[in-house]
Amino acid sequence: SASQSSEPTPLSAADLAHAVVQVLMIVDGEIIGTGSGTVIDPSGVILTNAHVATPSDIELTGLQIAVTTSTDRPAEPTYSAEVVAADTVLDLAVIRITDTLDGSPVPDDLAFVSLGNSDQLEIGDDISILGYTGIGGDTVTFTAGQVSGFTGDAVLGDRAWIKTDATIAGGNSGGLAAN
């Protein structure tokens, strides 16, 4: 008899890349910086870093979302977004797509990845990192490594932070880490 597994089907790096977006930080219509984000809901909810969505040193007048349409091309600015929540201590932010730049309806079937449970990770597990680093070009960048450990915090618990030996460049802030 065949048994069904409750384990999700692993996604390829190319599949994961389509859930990674570039977050464009806007001041008075000009792009003043970029970061990365990960679509975590098909309606356009994005997880990123707080320092990307709400930088402490400048007041943004907007956020634009550039989507990955092809892994060999730069992301295409497509949407406007707003900050839903930001926590500067955790350096996490949730942003949501609000409008398209061309006035068309916002789709509700965007490529996305589901959030995982860090309690299920172990040292030595493979981890894939994707984001828009800006190093070596403007396309999405993939690096891989392993979970190399965990860092605890008195308030957040034993697995407050996941350590990895994967190379992570600065522009990758807010990007995807997947096991």
XYZ file of C-alpha atoms in Angstrom:
179
model
C 0.000 0.000 0.000
C 1.178 3.521 -0.789
C 1.596 5.965 2.048
C 1.223 9.702 1.751
C 3.858 11.901 3.282
C 2.953 15.096 5.079
C 6.337 16.522 4.070
C 6.103 19.280 1.449
C 7.714 18.711 -1.928
C 11.120 20.429 -1.968
C 11.303 23.471 -4.247
C 14.230 24.117 -6.565
C 16.339 27.247 -6.143
C 14.688 28.630 -9.298
C 11.223 28.043 -7.799
C 12.267 29.716 -4.542
C 13.705 32.677 -6.476
C 10.267 33.623 -7.777
C 9.118 34.290 -4.193
C 12.083 36.629 -3.604
C 11.555 40.315 -4.356
C 13.714 43.391 -4.375
C 12.474 46.132 -2.045
C 13.155 49.613 -3.405
C 13.419 52.337 -0.780
C 11.911 55.566 -2.161
C 12.365 59.199 -1.086
C 10.559 61.826 -3.158
C 10.312 59.535 -6.188
C 13.996 58.524 -6.138
C 15.403 55.097 -5.217
C 17.799 55.715 -2.329
C 18.493 52.092 -1.425
C 17.429 48.506 -1.916
C 17.007 45.331 0.054
C 15.371 41.980 -0.428
C 12.135 40.446 0.751
C 10.249 37.173 0.616
C 6.613 36.826 -0.381
C 4.987 34.703 2.347
C 1.365 34.920 1.188
C -0.008 34.863 -2.381
C -1.911 38.115 -1.739
C 1.373 40.038 -1.450
C 2.460 39.874 2.188
C 6.247 40.178 2.326
C 8.729 39.487 5.127
C 11.854 41.656 5.139
C 14.188 43.379 7.588
C 13.048 46.428 9.552
C 16.135 48.363 8.454
C 14.943 47.900 4.838
C 11.298 48.879 5.409
C 11.807 51.500 8.123
C 15.440 52.674 8.145
C 16.369 54.654 11.235
C 18.417 57.288 9.416
C 15.933 58.497 6.773
C 12.173 58.941 6.340
C 11.011 56.957 3.317
C 8.159 58.336 1.246
C 7.409 54.953 -0.301
C 8.355 51.364 -0.960
C 8.291 49.687 -4.351
C 8.494 45.971 -4.983
C 10.443 44.617 -7.936
C 9.551 41.012 -8.779
C 11.683 38.170 -10.018
C 10.343 37.229 -13.442
C 13.470 35.404 -14.562
C 16.594 34.408 -12.633
C 18.821 35.825 -15.381
C 17.257 39.317 -15.442
C 17.068 42.147 -12.903
C 13.856 42.311 -10.882
C 11.134 44.446 -12.470
C 9.563 47.252 -10.392
C 5.882 46.289 -10.354
C 4.158 47.218 -7.090
C 3.877 49.790 -4.310
C 3.843 48.518 -0.734
C 3.176 49.710 2.799
C 4.610 48.705 6.163
C 2.205 46.568 8.194
C 4.491 46.000 11.183
C 8.147 46.492 12.053
C 10.244 45.474 15.036
C 13.640 47.173 15.126
C 14.905 44.950 17.973
C 14.286 41.787 15.937
C 15.039 43.677 12.697
C 11.945 42.178 11.083
C 9.188 43.853 9.112
C 6.031 42.758 7.353
C 5.050 44.790 4.323
C 2.066 44.374 2.018
C 1.632 45.118 -1.672
C -1.056 47.793 -2.054
C -1.031 48.831 -5.723
C 0.489 48.073 -9.096
C 2.696 50.729 -10.665
C 0.758 50.479 -13.955
C -2.735 50.716 -12.410
C -3.760 47.121 -13.105
C -5.363 45.022 -10.340
C -3.050 43.463 -7.744
C -3.079 39.684 -8.279
C -3.829 37.364 -5.365
C -1.770 34.455 -6.672
C 1.829 35.650 -6.339
C 4.609 33.074 -6.009
C 5.253 32.601 -2.285
C 6.904 30.368 0.281
C 5.400 29.282 3.576
C 7.112 30.118 6.831
C 8.937 27.231 8.458
C 9.566 26.292 12.053
C 13.105 26.975 13.251
C 12.633 24.421 16.033
C 12.848 21.736 13.333
C 16.311 22.843 12.160
C 19.468 21.142 13.320
C 23.169 21.805 12.989
C 24.360 20.488 9.629
C 21.024 20.957 7.838
C 21.366 22.403 4.348
C 20.225 25.993 3.910
C 19.696 28.046 0.741
C 19.979 31.832 0.744
C 18.436 33.990 -2.003
C 18.313 37.745 -2.368
C 19.320 40.803 -4.352
C 22.842 41.414 -3.115
C 23.874 43.891 -5.817
C 27.303 42.247 -5.866
C 28.211 40.966 -9.304
C 25.070 42.297 -10.981
C 21.420 43.075 -10.442
C 19.924 39.581 -10.661
C 18.772 37.410 -7.775
C 21.706 35.639 -6.118
C 21.797 32.134 -4.645
C 24.246 30.886 -2.046
C 24.107 27.707 -0.014
C 25.560 26.397 3.172
C 24.599 24.645 6.331
C 23.093 25.567 9.649
C 26.221 26.023 11.736
C 24.619 26.789 15.073
C 22.181 28.884 17.045
C 22.493 31.998 19.175
C 20.240 32.409 22.171
C 18.719 35.504 23.704
C 17.360 35.966 27.221
C 14.008 37.192 25.893
C 13.740 35.291 22.593
C 14.959 31.860 23.698
C 17.677 29.409 22.659
C 17.083 29.785 18.914
C 16.783 33.535 18.599
C 19.195 33.539 15.659
C 20.319 30.866 13.220
C 24.006 30.826 12.314
C 25.099 29.646 8.869
C 28.328 29.243 6.946
C 26.591 30.447 3.756
C 27.881 33.680 2.257
C 25.378 36.488 2.810
C 26.084 39.894 1.264
C 24.678 43.193 2.558
C 21.986 43.764 -0.105
C 20.568 40.399 0.794
C 18.939 41.947 3.880
C 15.393 40.626 4.053
C 16.107 37.808 1.615
C 15.070 34.179 1.814
C 16.704 31.480 3.900
C 15.172 28.088 3.140
C 15.857 24.529 4.211
